[in-house]
Amino acid sequence: MADRLILTLAILGGTGKQGRGLAYRWAKAGYHVIVGSRTPKKAYQAAEQLNQRLDRQLVEGMGNEQAAEACDIAVLSVPYSFQQETLASVKHQLDGKVLIAVTNPLNRQDIYAVHMPPAGSAAQEAQELLGKGTKVLTAFQNVSHEHLQHDGPVACDVLVCGDDPGAKEQVLQLVAAAGLVGWDAGPLRNAVVVEGLSPILFGINKRYKIKASGIRITGEQAPG
Amino acid sequence: MADRLILTLAILGGTGKQGRGLAYRWAKAGYHVIVGSRTPKKAYQAAEQLNQRLDRQLVEGMGNEQAAEACDIAVLSVPYSFQQETLASVKHQLDGKVLIAVTNPLNRQDIYAVHMPPAGSAAQEAQELLGKGTKVLTAFQNVSHEHLQHDGPVACDVLVCGDDPGAKEQVLQLVAAAGLVGWDAGPLRNAVVVEGLSPILFGINKRYKIKASGIRITGEQAPG
């Protein structure tokens, strides 16, 4: 994988707003991007729209299984309620690859409170579902799609959790390529905090009338 | 409580660096502050030092039990390993009052990873230990003591979790009085995220050579 000049990224569930925003930013940065969907026709349409916007042919549309097969690194950008079904459909294709989980395990009856699945977080659940052959990491859970669909800098940092240092370095590079500031936020078990920040930010949006709140890490690097 | 002109704050375990920093900032803002300690002599000494720095007599030192009895609002600023013992010693005194839990449940063998007690968070555990008579909220877990012991603005926002709206409003006022920016971060069960941010920030300090990283909430308030 590291030998290829251009990585191929597949965004599973990539026809949603966040998936399309990530596809746009990565295609613009020169990556080969596949938008995946359960419904291939929706994926073709989303890819076509993105290519029109980019005025180039950088994005392909495929069914999720085919997209997972063709990619080097996959991004899971489906609503949490579809996570299990989607991962079951691409488990073989993702063996030996990296999966970036963007999923937020929201409770639709109580969306401003933190509710995690028994595995500890959606990302840890994804790791259990896929098995040890796939390296699961997390990123972008707190970034509103509204930040991704323009070209400017994004006022929300990205906390990256995962257990494999090499894969984490790749994900941090993808965060930077998308124009965001990423931070190594420790092991995959820390995903509970990053996923749990999303309902907190949704609550802040509502209570303080903010359109798309986010977080920044503050602090000054020591000289040297 | 709301009828008193000046609230009395007790900082249980207030002789540590974070407790002293909070005591300093609140005393400077005009609150009557009690520094509590298991060892009353240490509390007298800390209070004396703070009064010398303030050049006034605004801070008292007491044993934790006496401090909890005398206060309107208590702050729990002990290492997590002392939380249970400290709360058992002041349970009666805190009945009917507000407790602000600052505790971070760190695992000393693995301080960059999130480890929560069975209750879900240290704050939820404190609520279980104290019973429904005490309103437990959380604040300041992510603020390094280094930010509190000077007089300037602090580059770390404070996420306040709790289930009682009136108590939350009081805590947000205390955050502002200490010179920090506070945000209503939802119910007490969300404390897992705020407490869990601390090991993530410790990891960021180490990996990126930052002295005392923190977080800021970003986003623009909608007009009107």
XYZ file of C-alpha atoms in Angstrom:
448
model
C 0.000 0.000 0.000
C 2.741 2.446 0.943
C 4.381 1.807 -2.453
C 1.529 3.227 -4.500
C 1.921 6.770 -5.619
C -1.715 7.649 -5.115
C -3.862 6.044 -2.453
C -7.410 5.109 -3.345
C -9.932 6.113 -0.729
C -13.437 4.640 -0.555
C -16.111 6.488 1.368
C -18.715 3.920 2.324
C -22.028 5.681 2.665
C -20.373 8.494 0.783
C -23.540 9.975 -0.700
C -24.450 11.682 2.582
C -23.448 15.258 3.308
C -20.384 14.447 5.372
C -19.174 11.758 2.972
C -19.528 14.067 0.016
C -17.677 16.822 1.852
C -14.743 14.514 2.589
C -14.767 13.182 -1.006
C -14.654 16.736 -2.328
C -11.720 17.779 -0.167
C -9.664 14.636 -0.819
C -10.290 14.632 -4.571
C -9.241 18.264 -4.670
C -6.037 17.267 -2.844
C -5.277 14.727 -5.581
C -6.469 11.458 -4.107
C -8.392 8.938 -6.117
C -11.750 8.842 -4.338
C -14.551 6.314 -4.635
C -17.979 7.204 -3.333
C -19.710 4.019 -2.164
C -23.389 3.465 -1.516
C -25.783 0.596 -0.868
C -27.532 1.928 -3.966
C -24.917 2.141 -6.761
C -27.024 4.563 -8.790
C -26.860 7.118 -5.956
C -23.085 6.684 -5.854
C -22.772 7.342 -9.605
C -24.853 10.499 -9.259
C -22.843 11.784 -6.289
C -19.558 11.107 -8.119
C -20.825 12.861 -11.225
C -21.843 15.937 -9.208
C -18.451 16.050 -7.499
C -16.596 15.745 -10.812
C -18.668 18.562 -12.246
C -17.802 20.735 -9.279
C -14.113 19.826 -9.544
C -14.225 20.083 -13.352
C -12.169 16.883 -13.553
C -12.769 13.104 -13.421
C -11.393 12.325 -9.959
C -14.289 10.618 -8.227
C -15.885 7.262 -9.056
C -19.192 5.900 -7.803
C -19.651 2.227 -6.849
C -21.646 -0.076 -4.622
C -20.163 -0.294 -1.122
C -18.767 -3.815 -1.649
C -17.015 -2.922 -4.872
C -15.714 0.315 -3.352
C -14.316 -1.543 -0.340
C -12.635 -4.033 -2.677
C -11.024 -1.328 -4.810
C -9.701 0.926 -2.071
C -6.552 1.126 0.030
C -8.233 2.951 2.892
C -11.976 2.987 3.594
C -14.006 5.589 5.449
C -17.255 4.583 7.134
C -19.664 7.496 6.842
C -23.082 5.962 7.479
C -25.597 6.725 10.241
C -24.791 4.568 13.263
C -27.973 2.554 12.759
C -26.511 1.253 9.465
C -23.020 0.534 10.780
C -23.471 -3.159 11.554
C -25.206 -4.003 8.263
C -22.697 -2.011 6.186
C -19.641 -3.543 7.835
C -21.055 -7.073 7.491
C -21.343 -6.459 3.743
C -17.680 -5.406 3.342
C -15.908 -7.447 6.015
C -13.945 -9.611 3.550
C -13.067 -6.704 1.296
C -11.618 -4.716 4.226
C -9.379 -7.500 5.490
C -5.805 -6.200 5.681
C -6.900 -2.580 5.198
C -7.469 0.531 7.282
C -10.988 1.704 8.137
C -11.615 5.247 9.363
C -14.849 5.253 11.378
C -16.691 8.574 11.377
C -19.782 7.154 13.049
C -21.511 8.825 16.000
C -23.686 6.485 18.087
C -26.577 8.871 18.650
C -29.701 8.005 20.580
C -32.530 9.543 18.570
C -34.678 9.951 21.708
C -31.966 11.825 23.583
C -29.527 13.316 21.089
C -27.820 15.730 23.493
C -26.684 12.983 25.875
C -23.831 10.530 25.471
C -25.015 6.974 24.747
C -22.387 4.390 23.838
C -22.862 0.786 22.672
C -21.670 -2.069 24.933
C -18.328 -2.248 23.081
C -17.515 1.193 24.529
C -17.886 3.216 21.331
C -19.046 2.786 17.748
C -15.420 2.488 16.638
C -14.638 -0.311 19.091
C -17.816 -2.047 17.952
C -16.638 -1.696 14.334
C -13.291 -3.235 15.310
C -15.102 -6.175 16.938
C -17.321 -6.653 13.876
C -14.410 -6.567 11.417
C -11.917 -8.568 13.470
C -8.198 -7.992 13.897
C -7.452 -8.177 10.156
C -8.715 -4.604 9.725
C -7.157 -1.622 11.474
C -9.971 0.617 12.713
C -9.242 4.250 13.541
C -11.515 7.223 14.088
C -11.536 10.756 12.735
C -13.918 13.573 11.717
C -16.782 12.666 14.089
C -17.022 16.237 15.368
C -16.722 18.009 12.025
C -20.041 19.253 10.712
C -20.611 18.643 6.995
C -21.064 22.392 6.628
C -17.358 22.817 7.306
C -16.349 20.337 4.598
C -18.293 21.540 1.603
C -16.447 24.834 1.185
C -12.795 25.429 0.357
C -11.686 27.410 3.367
C -10.010 26.479 6.626
C -12.135 24.580 9.150
C -12.636 25.802 12.731
C -12.736 22.278 14.124
C -9.753 20.101 14.928
C -9.828 16.351 14.352
C -8.967 13.891 17.120
C -7.595 10.630 15.690
C -7.820 7.487 17.835
C -6.354 4.109 16.935
C -3.977 1.408 18.075
C -1.654 1.108 15.055
C 0.994 3.858 14.844
C 1.594 3.510 11.102
C -2.089 3.605 10.245
C -2.508 6.593 12.557
C 0.207 8.460 10.700
C -1.640 7.796 7.421
C -4.925 9.021 8.861
C -3.274 12.169 10.217
C -1.913 12.799 6.714
C -5.414 12.399 5.274
C -6.759 14.868 7.832
C -4.121 17.386 6.774
C -4.831 16.704 3.087
C -8.479 17.571 3.753
C -7.308 20.915 5.135
C -7.974 20.208 8.815
C -5.752 20.089 11.890
C -5.448 16.573 13.274
C -4.153 15.350 16.636
C -3.102 11.905 17.794
C -5.700 11.358 20.539
C -4.420 8.013 21.759
C -5.719 4.455 21.493
C -9.006 3.316 19.955
C -10.619 3.038 23.411
C -10.443 6.863 23.582
C -13.045 7.001 20.793
C -15.748 7.215 23.487
C -14.640 10.789 24.139
C -14.527 11.867 20.507
C -17.839 10.245 19.593
C -19.348 11.574 22.825
C -18.269 15.113 22.007
C -20.775 15.129 19.149
C -23.954 15.102 21.272
C -22.303 17.734 23.494
C -21.640 19.928 20.442
C -25.196 19.362 19.155
C -26.463 20.546 22.539
C -24.192 23.595 22.418
C -25.468 24.395 18.899
C -29.017 24.335 20.199
C -28.524 26.143 23.526
C -26.205 28.855 22.231
C -27.695 29.171 18.725
C -24.446 28.208 16.996
C -24.666 26.760 13.510
C -21.900 24.170 13.672
C -19.784 24.291 16.800
C -16.521 22.422 16.966
C -13.409 22.104 19.115
C -9.862 23.346 18.931
C -6.924 22.046 20.889
C -5.107 24.947 22.550
C -1.654 25.251 24.029
C 1.792 26.346 23.011
C 4.460 23.987 21.873
C 7.558 24.198 23.996
C 10.520 25.683 22.134
C 12.941 23.104 20.753
C -28.773 29.940 49.442
C -29.782 32.252 46.660
C -30.664 34.900 49.257
C -27.145 35.339 50.573
C -25.217 38.213 49.152
C -21.939 36.323 49.020
C -21.753 32.598 48.449
C -19.288 30.613 50.490
C -17.301 28.123 48.465
C -15.419 25.210 50.006
C -12.683 23.525 48.022
C -12.302 20.040 49.450
C -8.759 18.903 48.852
C -8.031 22.540 48.214
C -4.359 22.460 49.139
C -3.379 20.881 45.814
C -2.290 22.976 42.866
C -5.646 23.028 41.090
C -7.601 23.689 44.278
C -5.344 26.571 45.222
C -5.639 28.014 41.724
C -9.436 27.982 41.911
C -9.377 29.410 45.452
C -7.142 32.248 44.287
C -9.338 33.179 41.348
C -12.615 33.024 43.281
C -11.279 34.936 46.281
C -9.998 37.615 43.912
C -13.502 37.776 42.425
C -14.962 38.485 45.866
C -16.221 35.097 46.994
C -15.690 33.849 50.497
C -13.500 30.789 49.956
C -12.658 27.970 52.337
C -9.744 25.704 51.588
C -10.463 22.273 53.013
C -8.015 19.469 53.698
C -7.909 16.117 55.469
C -5.077 17.741 57.417
C -6.396 21.048 58.816
C -2.896 22.412 59.377
C -2.187 22.193 55.640
C -5.435 24.043 54.967
C -4.476 26.874 57.363
C -1.109 27.209 55.651
C -2.616 27.257 52.143
C -5.195 29.867 53.223
C -2.488 32.001 54.806
C -0.395 31.900 51.627
C -3.380 32.845 49.486
C -4.270 35.752 51.786
C -0.707 37.002 51.615
C -0.824 36.882 47.835
C -4.195 38.652 47.792
C -3.102 41.045 50.540
C -6.510 40.567 52.178
C -8.220 38.085 54.503
C -10.539 36.326 52.038
C -9.611 32.680 52.416
C -10.090 30.422 55.439
C -8.531 27.036 56.076
C -10.481 24.159 57.669
C -10.712 20.402 57.811
C -12.799 18.995 54.948
C -15.803 18.173 57.171
C -15.963 21.636 58.706
C -15.471 23.233 55.278
C -18.307 21.161 53.796
C -20.537 22.191 56.713
C -19.797 25.897 56.338
C -20.159 26.217 52.576
C -22.990 26.861 50.147
C -21.258 25.139 47.225
C -18.461 22.606 47.509
C -15.770 21.738 44.977
C -14.150 18.304 45.054
C -10.515 18.717 44.048
C -8.858 15.539 45.265
C -7.036 12.849 43.263
C -9.577 10.271 42.076
C -8.112 7.644 44.402
C -9.270 9.777 47.377
C -12.736 10.580 46.030
C -14.661 7.817 47.785
C -13.041 8.370 51.186
C -13.410 12.154 51.001
C -17.083 12.056 49.992
C -17.897 9.514 52.715
C -16.477 11.964 55.265
C -18.678 14.873 54.109
C -21.837 13.139 52.907
C -24.082 14.565 55.665
C -22.621 18.048 55.400
C -23.275 18.191 51.642
C -26.912 17.164 51.861
C -29.028 19.806 50.124
C -25.989 21.466 48.547
C -24.224 21.579 45.186
C -20.970 19.700 44.622
C -18.719 20.532 41.670
C -16.621 17.470 40.873
C -13.267 18.255 39.267
C -12.010 14.683 39.546
C -10.348 12.814 36.670
C -10.428 9.013 36.997
C -6.903 8.340 35.745
C -5.381 4.896 35.507
C -1.800 5.363 36.728
C -0.579 2.438 34.595
C -2.074 3.875 31.400
C -2.585 7.608 31.853
C -3.097 8.456 28.162
C -6.094 6.132 27.770
C -9.665 6.659 28.940
C -10.606 4.468 31.918
C -13.951 5.096 33.589
C -15.371 3.562 36.782
C -18.450 1.295 36.527
C -20.772 4.231 37.295
C -19.777 5.724 33.912
C -17.612 8.564 35.201
C -16.124 9.832 38.448
C -18.918 12.417 38.659
C -21.681 9.830 38.321
C -19.919 7.751 40.958
C -19.840 10.818 43.236
C -23.582 11.284 42.679
C -24.209 7.651 43.628
C -22.049 7.983 46.754
C -23.735 11.185 47.925
C -27.319 10.265 47.002
C -30.010 12.442 45.500
C -29.852 15.031 48.278
C -26.737 16.551 46.732
C -26.633 18.014 43.232
C -23.415 16.895 41.570
C -22.089 18.800 38.563
C -18.724 18.816 36.844
C -16.383 21.569 35.730
C -12.666 22.375 35.326
C -11.440 18.788 34.723
C -9.495 19.842 31.631
C -7.963 23.031 33.037
C -4.343 22.612 34.020
C -3.425 24.215 37.343
C -0.825 26.236 35.452
C -3.654 28.165 33.851
C -5.262 29.036 37.192
C -2.384 30.419 39.175
C -1.849 33.525 37.084
C -4.219 36.447 36.541
C -4.635 36.335 32.778
C -7.202 34.796 30.480
C -7.184 31.006 30.198
C -6.891 29.226 26.839
C -9.134 26.370 27.945
C -12.918 26.396 27.986
C -14.890 24.643 30.721
C -17.590 22.090 29.917
C -20.219 21.952 32.676
C -22.317 18.791 33.009
C -25.212 18.312 35.405
C -28.884 17.485 35.647
C -30.206 20.498 37.607
C -30.682 23.655 35.502
C -30.515 26.092 38.430
C -27.366 24.553 39.850
C -25.836 24.540 36.373
C -26.501 28.249 36.031
C -24.688 28.830 39.353
C -21.722 26.753 38.256
C -21.518 28.591 34.932
C -21.460 31.860 36.915
C -18.610 30.517 39.032
C -16.692 29.541 35.891
C -17.100 33.075 34.582
C -16.108 34.536 37.958
C -12.883 32.533 37.753
C -12.198 34.193 34.413
C -12.902 31.188 32.187
C -15.400 30.530 29.403
C -17.977 27.924 30.422
C -20.446 25.940 28.327
C -23.509 23.940 29.285
C -22.382 20.498 28.107
C -25.571 18.637 28.931
C -26.532 16.088 31.587
C -24.240 14.513 34.188
C -23.898 11.351 32.091
C -21.895 13.442 29.598
C -19.140 13.728 32.229
C -17.483 10.673 30.647
C -16.470 12.875 27.728
C -15.119 15.728 29.815
C -13.234 13.504 32.246
C -12.016 11.410 29.309
C -10.643 14.465 27.537
C -8.023 14.791 30.273
C -6.004 11.655 29.377
C -6.304 12.692 25.712
C -4.877 16.140 26.556
C -2.098 14.592 28.676
C -1.195 12.449 25.654
C -1.214 15.508 23.398
C 1.041 17.353 25.869
C 3.523 14.497 25.704
C 3.401 13.749 21.961
C 3.420 17.356 20.778
C 5.572 18.813 23.594
C 2.850 21.188 24.758
C 2.968 22.391 28.351
C -0.742 22.455 29.195
C -3.038 21.819 26.257
C -6.724 22.563 26.547
C -9.828 22.862 24.400
C -11.865 25.679 22.991
C -15.372 25.451 21.622
C -15.517 27.075 18.186
C -18.400 28.318 16.093
C -20.281 31.494 15.416
C -23.470 32.427 17.126
C -26.289 33.005 14.682
C -27.394 36.647 14.567
C -30.457 37.405 16.670
